[in-house]
Amino acid sequence: TQLTQSPSFLSASVGDRVTITCRASQGISSYLAWYQQKPGKAPNLLIYAASTLQSGVPSRFSGSGSGTEFTLTISSLQPEDFATYYCQQFDSYPITFGQGTRLEIK
Amino acid sequence: EVQLVESGGGLVQPGGSLRLSCAASGFTFSDHYMDWVRQAPGKGLEWVGRTRKKVNSYTTEYAASVKGRFTISRDDSKNSLYLQMNSLTSEDTAVYYCTRVRSSDWNGNFFDSWGQGTLVTVSS
């Protein structure tokens, strides 16, 4: 299952509301996770099962969707949120990731 | 606290072999599927493969790009995960991450803990 994220690059300001979309090439129910990765660091789980917030993740992060279209929303960007975001499907093998969305400070 | 610590990365010539290790602590290692995920320099994440638990006969899954060349194994007595990589090419140059799968249920098939990664460079 191929995952396509849009946009690939996003420039935004602190306080902005941003949305990243992940589209699957076939239906994956709600078997989708979102990760945040900062430069030189390992990815960090944000959301799983499309909309469940991982423990310890700020509530400004939210996820939605099912089937083939999913979104990650950050309600009010904080300086520490500027990073690269990846979606991942776990509906079938091989497990696949989106190509990433790089979120930068405007 | 869950900890995953990879080791064994380094420079290897094309066609060579390398074995990566991952030492796990802070959780019951034998209860979890464990996966390897890699990231080529400046690129995105790529799933490499998985080893299941003893109750699943330690069966494995692999990405097409590594199947037949890479072997994933585990030693529950040592809380350790391994990745044996053979016939390496420049395309295998990447940071390799050891990851814990949340649960063996289909809806738990995501990575809730990651190691810091170990860099493998394939070059002559």
PDB file of C-alpha atoms in Angstrom:
ATOM      1  CA  THR A   1       0.000   0.000   0.000  1.00  0.00           C
ATOM      2  CA  GLN A   2       1.501   3.282  -1.123  1.00  0.00           C
ATOM      3  CA  LEU A   3       1.093   6.327   1.108  1.00  0.00           C
ATOM      4  CA  THR A   4       1.281   9.831  -0.365  1.00  0.00           C
ATOM      5  CA  GLN A   5       1.630  12.803   1.940  1.00  0.00           C
ATOM      6  CA  SER A   6       0.776  16.360   1.026  1.00  0.00           C
ATOM      7  CA  PRO A   7       2.281  18.787   1.107  1.00  0.00           C
ATOM      8  CA  SER A   8       5.877  17.548   1.097  1.00  0.00           C
ATOM      9  CA  PHE A   9       7.010  20.889   2.452  1.00  0.00           C
ATOM     10  CA  LEU A  10       5.110  23.357   4.603  1.00  0.00           C
ATOM     11  CA  SER A  11       6.145  26.754   5.869  1.00  0.00           C
ATOM     12  CA  ALA A  12       4.135  28.133   8.790  1.00  0.00           C
ATOM     13  CA  SER A  13       4.344  30.459  11.772  1.00  0.00           C
ATOM     14  CA  VAL A  14       4.098  29.898  15.499  1.00  0.00           C
ATOM     15  CA  GLY A  15       0.429  29.850  16.438  1.00  0.00           C
ATOM     16  CA  ASP A  16      -0.775  28.687  13.015  1.00  0.00           C
ATOM     17  CA  ARG A  17      -3.117  25.757  12.541  1.00  0.00           C
ATOM     18  CA  VAL A  18      -1.685  23.263  10.048  1.00  0.00           C
ATOM     19  CA  THR A  19      -2.999  20.122   8.430  1.00  0.00           C
ATOM     20  CA  ILE A  20      -1.040  17.368   6.724  1.00  0.00           C
ATOM     21  CA  THR A  21      -2.805  14.819   4.542  1.00  0.00           C
ATOM     22  CA  CYS A  22      -1.879  11.179   3.982  1.00  0.00           C
ATOM     23  CA  ARG A  23      -3.605   9.263   1.178  1.00  0.00           C
ATOM     24  CA  ALA A  24      -3.422   5.487   0.860  1.00  0.00           C
ATOM     25  CA  SER A  25      -3.488   3.706  -2.490  1.00  0.00           C
ATOM     26  CA  GLN A  26      -6.065   1.278  -1.095  1.00  0.00           C
ATOM     27  CA  GLY A  27      -8.302   1.176   1.939  1.00  0.00           C
ATOM     28  CA  ILE A  28      -6.480   0.597   5.225  1.00  0.00           C
ATOM     29  CA  SER A  29      -9.370   1.043   7.661  1.00  0.00           C
ATOM     30  CA  SER A  30      -7.896   2.980  10.597  1.00  0.00           C
ATOM     31  CA  TYR A  31      -4.540   1.211  10.601  1.00  0.00           C
ATOM     32  CA  LEU A  32      -2.493   4.397  10.402  1.00  0.00           C
ATOM     33  CA  ALA A  33       0.066   6.028  12.650  1.00  0.00           C
ATOM     34  CA  TRP A  34       1.812   9.410  12.616  1.00  0.00           C
ATOM     35  CA  TYR A  35       5.389  10.102  13.708  1.00  0.00           C
ATOM     36  CA  GLN A  36       7.420  13.250  14.282  1.00  0.00           C
ATOM     37  CA  GLN A  37      11.129  13.306  13.549  1.00  0.00           C
ATOM     38  CA  LYS A  38      13.573  16.051  14.441  1.00  0.00           C
ATOM     39  CA  PRO A  39      17.003  16.332  12.771  1.00  0.00           C
ATOM     40  CA  GLY A  40      19.447  13.720  13.999  1.00  0.00           C
ATOM     41  CA  LYS A  41      16.850  12.009  16.173  1.00  0.00           C
ATOM     42  CA  ALA A  42      14.730   8.904  15.955  1.00  0.00           C
ATOM     43  CA  PRO A  43      11.057   9.264  15.024  1.00  0.00           C
ATOM     44  CA  ASN A  44       8.560   9.664  17.845  1.00  0.00           C
ATOM     45  CA  LEU A  45       5.045   8.205  17.814  1.00  0.00           C
ATOM     46  CA  LEU A  46       2.322  10.863  17.907  1.00  0.00           C
ATOM     47  CA  ILE A  47      -0.919   9.159  16.910  1.00  0.00           C
ATOM     48  CA  TYR A  48      -2.037   5.595  16.208  1.00  0.00           C
ATOM     49  CA  ALA A  49      -5.222   3.985  14.976  1.00  0.00           C
ATOM     50  CA  ALA A  50      -5.671   7.158  12.916  1.00  0.00           C
ATOM     51  CA  SER A  51      -6.933   9.274  15.809  1.00  0.00           C
ATOM     52  CA  THR A  52      -5.641   7.999  19.169  1.00  0.00           C
ATOM     53  CA  LEU A  53      -3.131  10.306  20.804  1.00  0.00           C
ATOM     54  CA  GLN A  54      -0.060   8.557  22.184  1.00  0.00           C
ATOM     55  CA  SER A  55       0.470   9.098  25.893  1.00  0.00           C
ATOM     56  CA  GLY A  56       2.487  12.225  26.608  1.00  0.00           C
ATOM     57  CA  VAL A  57       1.815  13.879  23.257  1.00  0.00           C
ATOM     58  CA  PRO A  58       0.338  17.390  23.543  1.00  0.00           C
ATOM     59  CA  SER A  59      -3.357  17.715  22.821  1.00  0.00           C
ATOM     60  CA  ARG A  60      -2.720  20.274  20.058  1.00  0.00           C
ATOM     61  CA  PHE A  61      -1.971  17.237  17.865  1.00  0.00           C
ATOM     62  CA  SER A  62      -4.950  15.379  16.466  1.00  0.00           C
ATOM     63  CA  GLY A  63      -5.603  12.839  13.761  1.00  0.00           C
ATOM     64  CA  SER A  64      -8.621  11.833  11.748  1.00  0.00           C
ATOM     65  CA  GLY A  65      -9.707   9.754   8.797  1.00  0.00           C
ATOM     66  CA  SER A  66     -10.283   6.200   7.725  1.00  0.00           C
ATOM     67  CA  GLY A  67     -10.141   4.170   4.551  1.00  0.00           C
ATOM     68  CA  THR A  68      -7.850   6.043   2.183  1.00  0.00           C
ATOM     69  CA  GLU A  69      -7.641   9.616   3.470  1.00  0.00           C
ATOM     70  CA  PHE A  70      -6.158  10.747   6.754  1.00  0.00           C
ATOM     71  CA  THR A  71      -5.119  14.038   8.305  1.00  0.00           C
ATOM     72  CA  LEU A  72      -2.781  15.182  11.042  1.00  0.00           C
ATOM     73  CA  THR A  73      -3.652  18.573  12.481  1.00  0.00           C
ATOM     74  CA  ILE A  74      -1.619  20.767  14.798  1.00  0.00           C
ATOM     75  CA  SER A  75      -4.017  23.292  16.253  1.00  0.00           C
ATOM     76  CA  SER A  76      -1.517  25.965  17.288  1.00  0.00           C
ATOM     77  CA  LEU A  77       2.087  25.511  16.201  1.00  0.00           C
ATOM     78  CA  GLN A  78       4.742  25.726  18.858  1.00  0.00           C
ATOM     79  CA  PRO A  79       8.463  26.260  18.177  1.00  0.00           C
ATOM     80  CA  GLU A  80       9.223  22.635  19.073  1.00  0.00           C
ATOM     81  CA  ASP A  81       6.788  21.349  16.425  1.00  0.00           C
ATOM     82  CA  PHE A  82       8.989  22.287  13.496  1.00  0.00           C
ATOM     83  CA  ALA A  83      10.091  18.873  12.285  1.00  0.00           C
ATOM     84  CA  THR A  84       9.341  16.234   9.660  1.00  0.00           C
ATOM     85  CA  TYR A  85       6.150  14.192   9.940  1.00  0.00           C
ATOM     86  CA  TYR A  86       5.528  10.708   8.563  1.00  0.00           C
ATOM     87  CA  CYS A  87       2.423   8.581   8.264  1.00  0.00           C
ATOM     88  CA  GLN A  88       2.686   4.778   8.396  1.00  0.00           C
ATOM     89  CA  GLN A  89       0.155   2.097   7.493  1.00  0.00           C
ATOM     90  CA  PHE A  90      -0.066  -1.193   9.323  1.00  0.00           C
ATOM     91  CA  ASP A  91      -2.951  -2.754   7.453  1.00  0.00           C
ATOM     92  CA  SER A  92      -0.815  -5.107   5.392  1.00  0.00           C
ATOM     93  CA  TYR A  93       2.712  -6.161   4.601  1.00  0.00           C
ATOM     94  CA  PRO A  94       4.963  -4.595   3.638  1.00  0.00           C
ATOM     95  CA  ILE A  95       4.512  -1.908   6.237  1.00  0.00           C
ATOM     96  CA  THR A  96       4.955   1.403   4.470  1.00  0.00           C
ATOM     97  CA  PHE A  97       5.566   5.046   5.303  1.00  0.00           C
ATOM     98  CA  GLY A  98       4.627   8.224   3.537  1.00  0.00           C
ATOM     99  CA  GLN A  99       7.480  10.220   2.018  1.00  0.00           C
ATOM    100  CA  GLY A 100       7.347  12.790   4.817  1.00  0.00           C
ATOM    101  CA  THR A 101       6.228  16.380   5.292  1.00  0.00           C
ATOM    102  CA  ARG A 102       8.847  18.864   6.351  1.00  0.00           C
ATOM    103  CA  LEU A 103       7.377  21.634   8.486  1.00  0.00           C
ATOM    104  CA  GLU A 104       9.510  24.756   8.673  1.00  0.00           C
ATOM    105  CA  ILE A 105       9.251  28.119  10.338  1.00  0.00           C
ATOM    106  CA  LYS A 106       8.051  30.939   8.072  1.00  0.00           C
TER     107      LYS A 106
ATOM    108  CA  GLU B   1      11.609   3.225  30.876  1.00  0.00           C
ATOM    109  CA  VAL B   2      11.845   1.452  27.549  1.00  0.00           C
ATOM    110  CA  GLN B   3      15.343   1.565  26.081  1.00  0.00           C
ATOM    111  CA  LEU B   4      16.567   0.245  22.757  1.00  0.00           C
ATOM    112  CA  VAL B   5      20.268   0.571  21.987  1.00  0.00           C
ATOM    113  CA  GLU B   6      21.628  -0.407  18.587  1.00  0.00           C
ATOM    114  CA  SER B   7      25.227  -1.278  17.863  1.00  0.00           C
ATOM    115  CA  GLY B   8      27.328  -2.802  15.118  1.00  0.00           C
ATOM    116  CA  GLY B   9      27.107  -0.171  12.430  1.00  0.00           C
ATOM    117  CA  GLY B  10      30.095   1.019  10.459  1.00  0.00           C
ATOM    118  CA  LEU B  11      31.790   1.097   7.077  1.00  0.00           C
ATOM    119  CA  VAL B  12      31.582  -2.031   4.944  1.00  0.00           C
ATOM    120  CA  GLN B  13      32.583  -2.714   1.363  1.00  0.00           C
ATOM    121  CA  PRO B  14      30.020  -3.544  -1.313  1.00  0.00           C
ATOM    122  CA  GLY B  15      29.253  -7.248  -1.227  1.00  0.00           C
ATOM    123  CA  GLY B  16      30.212  -7.462   2.408  1.00  0.00           C
ATOM    124  CA  SER B  17      28.294  -8.424   5.522  1.00  0.00           C
ATOM    125  CA  LEU B  18      27.474  -6.791   8.815  1.00  0.00           C
ATOM    126  CA  ARG B  19      25.504  -7.788  11.898  1.00  0.00           C
ATOM    127  CA  LEU B  20      23.590  -5.227  13.885  1.00  0.00           C
ATOM    128  CA  SER B  21      22.445  -5.749  17.442  1.00  0.00           C
ATOM    129  CA  CYS B  22      19.801  -4.078  19.564  1.00  0.00           C
ATOM    130  CA  ALA B  23      19.818  -4.360  23.350  1.00  0.00           C
ATOM    131  CA  ALA B  24      16.398  -3.896  24.909  1.00  0.00           C
ATOM    132  CA  SER B  25      15.515  -3.005  28.479  1.00  0.00           C
ATOM    133  CA  GLY B  26      12.666  -1.610  30.521  1.00  0.00           C
ATOM    134  CA  PHE B  27       9.993  -3.978  29.222  1.00  0.00           C
ATOM    135  CA  THR B  28       9.297  -7.667  28.729  1.00  0.00           C
ATOM    136  CA  PHE B  29      11.151  -8.168  25.461  1.00  0.00           C
ATOM    137  CA  SER B  30       9.720 -11.609  24.786  1.00  0.00           C
ATOM    138  CA  ASP B  31       6.174 -10.207  24.738  1.00  0.00           C
ATOM    139  CA  HIS B  32       6.746  -7.999  21.698  1.00  0.00           C
ATOM    140  CA  TYR B  33       7.242  -8.258  17.982  1.00  0.00           C
ATOM    141  CA  MET B  34      10.375  -6.323  17.062  1.00  0.00           C
ATOM    142  CA  ASP B  35      11.151  -4.583  13.792  1.00  0.00           C
ATOM    143  CA  TRP B  36      13.997  -2.866  11.985  1.00  0.00           C
ATOM    144  CA  VAL B  37      13.380   0.402  10.127  1.00  0.00           C
ATOM    145  CA  ARG B  38      16.023   2.242   8.132  1.00  0.00           C
ATOM    146  CA  GLN B  39      16.565   5.737   6.783  1.00  0.00           C
ATOM    147  CA  ALA B  40      18.984   6.557   3.996  1.00  0.00           C
ATOM    148  CA  PRO B  41      20.799   9.901   4.370  1.00  0.00           C
ATOM    149  CA  GLY B  42      18.379  12.738   3.708  1.00  0.00           C
ATOM    150  CA  LYS B  43      15.583  10.330   2.834  1.00  0.00           C
ATOM    151  CA  GLY B  44      12.414   8.969   4.400  1.00  0.00           C
ATOM    152  CA  LEU B  45      11.718   5.925   6.548  1.00  0.00           C
ATOM    153  CA  GLU B  46      11.744   2.409   5.122  1.00  0.00           C
ATOM    154  CA  TRP B  47      10.534  -0.666   6.966  1.00  0.00           C
ATOM    155  CA  VAL B  48      13.096  -3.488   6.785  1.00  0.00           C
ATOM    156  CA  GLY B  49      11.452  -6.391   8.537  1.00  0.00           C
ATOM    157  CA  ARG B  50      10.010  -8.050  11.626  1.00  0.00           C
ATOM    158  CA  THR B  51      10.439 -10.924  14.001  1.00  0.00           C
ATOM    159  CA  ARG B  52       7.419 -12.225  15.866  1.00  0.00           C
ATOM    160  CA  LYS B  53       7.319 -13.814  19.324  1.00  0.00           C
ATOM    161  CA  LYS B  54       8.017 -17.352  20.470  1.00  0.00           C
ATOM    162  CA  VAL B  55       4.302 -18.185  20.475  1.00  0.00           C
ATOM    163  CA  ASN B  56       4.366 -17.294  16.756  1.00  0.00           C
ATOM    164  CA  SER B  57       7.443 -19.502  16.238  1.00  0.00           C
ATOM    165  CA  TYR B  58       9.611 -16.418  15.774  1.00  0.00           C
ATOM    166  CA  THR B  59       8.399 -16.076  12.208  1.00  0.00           C
ATOM    167  CA  THR B  60       9.697 -13.179  10.167  1.00  0.00           C
ATOM    168  CA  GLU B  61       8.611 -10.729   7.473  1.00  0.00           C
ATOM    169  CA  TYR B  62      10.870  -8.717   5.163  1.00  0.00           C
ATOM    170  CA  ALA B  63      10.699  -5.866   2.732  1.00  0.00           C
ATOM    171  CA  ALA B  64      11.214  -6.954  -0.864  1.00  0.00           C
ATOM    172  CA  SER B  65      14.377  -4.851  -1.070  1.00  0.00           C
ATOM    173  CA  VAL B  66      16.162  -6.968   1.556  1.00  0.00           C
ATOM    174  CA  LYS B  67      14.484 -10.365   1.328  1.00  0.00           C
ATOM    175  CA  GLY B  68      17.037 -13.124   0.794  1.00  0.00           C
ATOM    176  CA  ARG B  69      19.925 -10.903   1.911  1.00  0.00           C
ATOM    177  CA  PHE B  70      18.928  -9.827   5.427  1.00  0.00           C
ATOM    178  CA  THR B  71      17.964 -12.044   8.354  1.00  0.00           C
ATOM    179  CA  ILE B  72      16.286 -10.866  11.523  1.00  0.00           C
ATOM    180  CA  SER B  73      16.631 -12.909  14.692  1.00  0.00           C
ATOM    181  CA  ARG B  74      16.215 -12.478  18.408  1.00  0.00           C
ATOM    182  CA  ASP B  75      17.485 -13.953  21.659  1.00  0.00           C
ATOM    183  CA  ASP B  76      14.857 -13.503  24.337  1.00  0.00           C
ATOM    184  CA  SER B  77      17.267 -14.752  27.022  1.00  0.00           C
ATOM    185  CA  LYS B  78      19.520 -11.790  26.228  1.00  0.00           C
ATOM    186  CA  ASN B  79      16.747  -9.274  25.447  1.00  0.00           C
ATOM    187  CA  SER B  80      18.418  -8.750  22.110  1.00  0.00           C
ATOM    188  CA  LEU B  81      17.408  -8.268  18.495  1.00  0.00           C
ATOM    189  CA  TYR B  82      19.715  -8.840  15.543  1.00  0.00           C
ATOM    190  CA  LEU B  83      19.942  -7.943  11.875  1.00  0.00           C
ATOM    191  CA  GLN B  84      22.335  -9.967   9.748  1.00  0.00           C
ATOM    192  CA  MET B  85      22.995  -8.127   6.492  1.00  0.00           C
ATOM    193  CA  ASN B  86      24.682  -9.862   3.576  1.00  0.00           C
ATOM    194  CA  SER B  87      25.494  -8.891  -0.025  1.00  0.00           C
ATOM    195  CA  LEU B  88      25.394  -5.234   0.915  1.00  0.00           C
ATOM    196  CA  THR B  89      25.175  -2.527  -1.740  1.00  0.00           C
ATOM    197  CA  SER B  90      25.346   1.255  -1.619  1.00  0.00           C
ATOM    198  CA  GLU B  91      21.539   1.249  -1.551  1.00  0.00           C
ATOM    199  CA  ASP B  92      21.726  -0.222   1.957  1.00  0.00           C
ATOM    200  CA  THR B  93      23.573   2.809   3.323  1.00  0.00           C
ATOM    201  CA  ALA B  94      21.301   4.131   6.057  1.00  0.00           C
ATOM    202  CA  VAL B  95      20.690   4.644   9.726  1.00  0.00           C
ATOM    203  CA  TYR B  96      19.112   1.462  11.055  1.00  0.00           C
ATOM    204  CA  TYR B  97      16.593   1.751  13.866  1.00  0.00           C
ATOM    205  CA  CYS B  98      15.456  -0.996  16.192  1.00  0.00           C
ATOM    206  CA  THR B  99      11.768  -0.562  17.018  1.00  0.00           C
ATOM    207  CA  ARG B 100       9.249  -2.103  19.369  1.00  0.00           C
ATOM    208  CA  VAL B 101       5.843  -3.026  18.002  1.00  0.00           C
ATOM    209  CA  ARG B 102       3.075  -1.987  20.393  1.00  0.00           C
ATOM    210  CA  SER B 103       1.208  -5.287  20.302  1.00  0.00           C
ATOM    211  CA  SER B 104       0.744  -8.375  18.223  1.00  0.00           C
ATOM    212  CA  ASP B 105      -2.860  -7.443  17.462  1.00  0.00           C
ATOM    213  CA  TRP B 106      -3.330  -6.041  14.007  1.00  0.00           C
ATOM    214  CA  ASN B 107      -4.408  -2.707  15.502  1.00  0.00           C
ATOM    215  CA  GLY B 108      -1.186  -2.542  17.514  1.00  0.00           C
ATOM    216  CA  ASN B 109       1.132  -2.935  14.546  1.00  0.00           C
ATOM    217  CA  PHE B 110       2.935   0.385  14.947  1.00  0.00           C
ATOM    218  CA  PHE B 111       6.196   1.449  16.545  1.00  0.00           C
ATOM    219  CA  ASP B 112       5.914   2.907  20.015  1.00  0.00           C
ATOM    220  CA  SER B 113       9.616   2.898  20.891  1.00  0.00           C
ATOM    221  CA  TRP B 114      12.701   3.506  18.759  1.00  0.00           C
ATOM    222  CA  GLY B 115      16.404   3.191  19.375  1.00  0.00           C
ATOM    223  CA  GLN B 116      18.792   6.006  18.560  1.00  0.00           C
ATOM    224  CA  GLY B 117      19.898   4.259  15.376  1.00  0.00           C
ATOM    225  CA  THR B 118      23.204   2.990  14.044  1.00  0.00           C
ATOM    226  CA  LEU B 119      24.736   4.134  10.765  1.00  0.00           C
ATOM    227  CA  VAL B 120      25.720   1.615   8.125  1.00  0.00           C
ATOM    228  CA  THR B 121      27.800   2.929   5.239  1.00  0.00           C
ATOM    229  CA  VAL B 122      28.425   0.698   2.254  1.00  0.00           C
ATOM    230  CA  SER B 123      31.311   2.053   0.223  1.00  0.00           C
ATOM    231  CA  SER B 124      34.604   1.014  -1.282  1.00  0.00           C
TER     232      SER B 124
END
